[in-house]
Amino acid sequence: MTRFHKEKDPNLTDESLVAPSRNRLRIEIKKRHRIELKEQSAIAGIECFALAGIWVLAGNSSGAGETIAAGNTGCSMAREWTGIQQFPLATQTKLLELLGTLKEKERDSLTILVMGKGGVGKSSTVNSILGERAVSVSAFQSDVPRPVMISRERSGFTLNIIDTPGIVEGGYVNDQALDLIKRFLLNKTIDVLLYVDRLDSYRVDNLDRQIVKAITESFGKEIWRKGVVVLTHAQLTPPDCLGYDDFFARRSNAVLKVVDSGARFKKQDALGDAIPVVLAENSSRCNKNDNGEKILPNGTVWIPNIVETITNVATNESKSILVDQKLIDGPNANERGKGFIPLILAFQYFFVIKQFQKWIKDDIAKEPKSSWE
Ligand SMILES: Nc1nc2c(ncn2[C@@H]2O[C@H](COP(=O)(O)OP(=O)(O)O)[C@@H](O)[C@H]2O)c(=O)[nH]1
Ligand SMILES: [Mg+2]
């Protein structure tokens, strides 16, 4: 007969000291499991709280709120950027050089927002840049349901990358998904926007325009001055005997035109060539050079290239975008529609008040005169 010893297991009840039936055994196991789960979550909660406290006290420049809010998990800290060691030595050297450049320009953190349609390779690009599988990627249900911020720290420099779900559903921009992203970004400062699409798409359509318009309306058109267009699936053989660079140039122009029109810049302010376009190939089958670095058909070593472009845009003369409530509410939210007030008043005067006055006058004229008048 099996007996449970109370002194060895304080979680057991007196009943469990007698030989347990199968059912009772099952109940005890469940009970113990529940207690363990409670204890684990309590410990995890304390750990989160303690870590958050340390982070706030440390006064990290990336903003405690930002990193703790990461992925709304409630407990995600800027971990050491160990993924950098996965890169070939030549890439590591270049990346560390770029971090050095940023530090020279007194930047100790960088926040990158990644947006675009679903399934174009946003999450894969985040993972490629970090050198680790930080966010989930899937061919079919490819999107994380909500934004996630991944923070990595290296030699006193913090890299924050915000991966977002695609904002398109059933052929339209999904306002709820967009709202979720906006709320997530509230009080964060965006240094670079990566607008991701595929190189191997042959046309742009109205949906692309809608997405660019939605980004513009959400964060203001100035966000595009911090924009980089990333074209994934870059290891391809162009169709119709086109050269690779030719194909790349045509596709870039098509996407940039959409951005220009969706961002509604006036002709003289048009972004044109101002937005850099970079290529990415996230597949593990990407070709490599003699140093083991991933290279594209035009010879570009794409990871250092994208990080260099990000560095240039982050430090260009345009200001980073602080996503505050005013920005989210849109330009002059309180003023919206005020221009119509004089028109409405005029309409009311001529078509309502005047009409009433006329009816009253007519009624008075038609009224039979009283005998005493
Ligand atoms: N061949 C190739 N596949 C890619 C590339 N980028 C992403 N994928 C694949 O495309 C699918 C969707 O990628 P994901 O990163 O989840 O897209 P997201 O929805 O934009 O985040 C996954 O199956 C990825 O493996 C790329 O550059 N080349
Ligand atoms: Mg994704």
XYZ file of C-alpha atoms and ligand atoms in Angstrom, residues 114 116-128 135-144 163-166 196 198 200 231-235 280-285 302, ligand 1:
71
model
C 8.313 47.509 -39.246
C 3.613 46.361 -44.483
C 1.123 43.827 -45.791
C 0.810 40.413 -44.162
C 3.101 37.671 -45.402
C 5.622 39.933 -47.159
C 8.434 38.978 -44.771
C 8.309 41.580 -41.991
C 8.932 39.151 -39.139
C 11.553 37.242 -41.137
C 13.411 40.493 -41.779
C 13.328 41.333 -38.052
C 14.838 37.912 -37.302
C 17.463 38.280 -40.039
C 9.504 36.695 -33.613
C 7.431 33.931 -35.112
C 7.273 33.387 -38.841
C 4.792 31.223 -40.660
C 3.914 30.730 -44.290
C 0.194 30.428 -43.638
C -0.834 32.176 -40.452
C 2.078 34.491 -40.836
C 1.172 37.354 -38.612
C 1.544 37.994 -34.941
C 7.182 44.039 -35.532
C 3.533 44.624 -36.431
C 0.730 42.510 -37.846
C -0.302 43.223 -41.439
C 8.309 46.007 -46.244
C 8.281 41.820 -51.877
C 9.050 39.460 -56.663
C 12.018 44.443 -50.704
C 12.203 40.819 -49.585
C 12.549 37.624 -51.657
C 15.450 39.356 -53.351
C 17.161 36.201 -54.577
C 16.542 41.399 -48.307
C 16.618 37.654 -48.744
C 15.484 35.956 -45.563
C 15.604 32.405 -46.855
C 18.324 30.141 -45.475
C 18.979 29.234 -49.110
C 22.460 42.576 -47.632
N 12.192 32.848 -50.007
C 11.908 33.778 -49.115
N 10.899 33.561 -48.236
C 10.621 34.537 -47.324
C 11.357 35.741 -47.269
N 10.851 36.489 -46.267
C 9.842 35.778 -45.723
N 9.703 34.598 -46.359
C 8.686 33.580 -46.076
O 7.409 34.184 -46.246
C 6.490 33.700 -45.262
C 5.929 34.877 -44.457
O 6.987 35.510 -43.781
P 6.752 36.420 -42.480
O 8.076 36.944 -42.084
O 5.982 35.689 -41.443
O 5.847 37.576 -43.085
P 5.043 38.744 -42.310
O 3.625 38.303 -42.243
O 5.185 39.948 -43.172
O 5.663 38.915 -40.977
C 7.277 32.714 -44.407
O 7.033 31.426 -44.907
C 8.722 33.092 -44.643
O 9.597 31.987 -44.514
C 12.432 35.931 -48.206
O 13.114 36.942 -48.237
N 12.656 34.913 -49.085
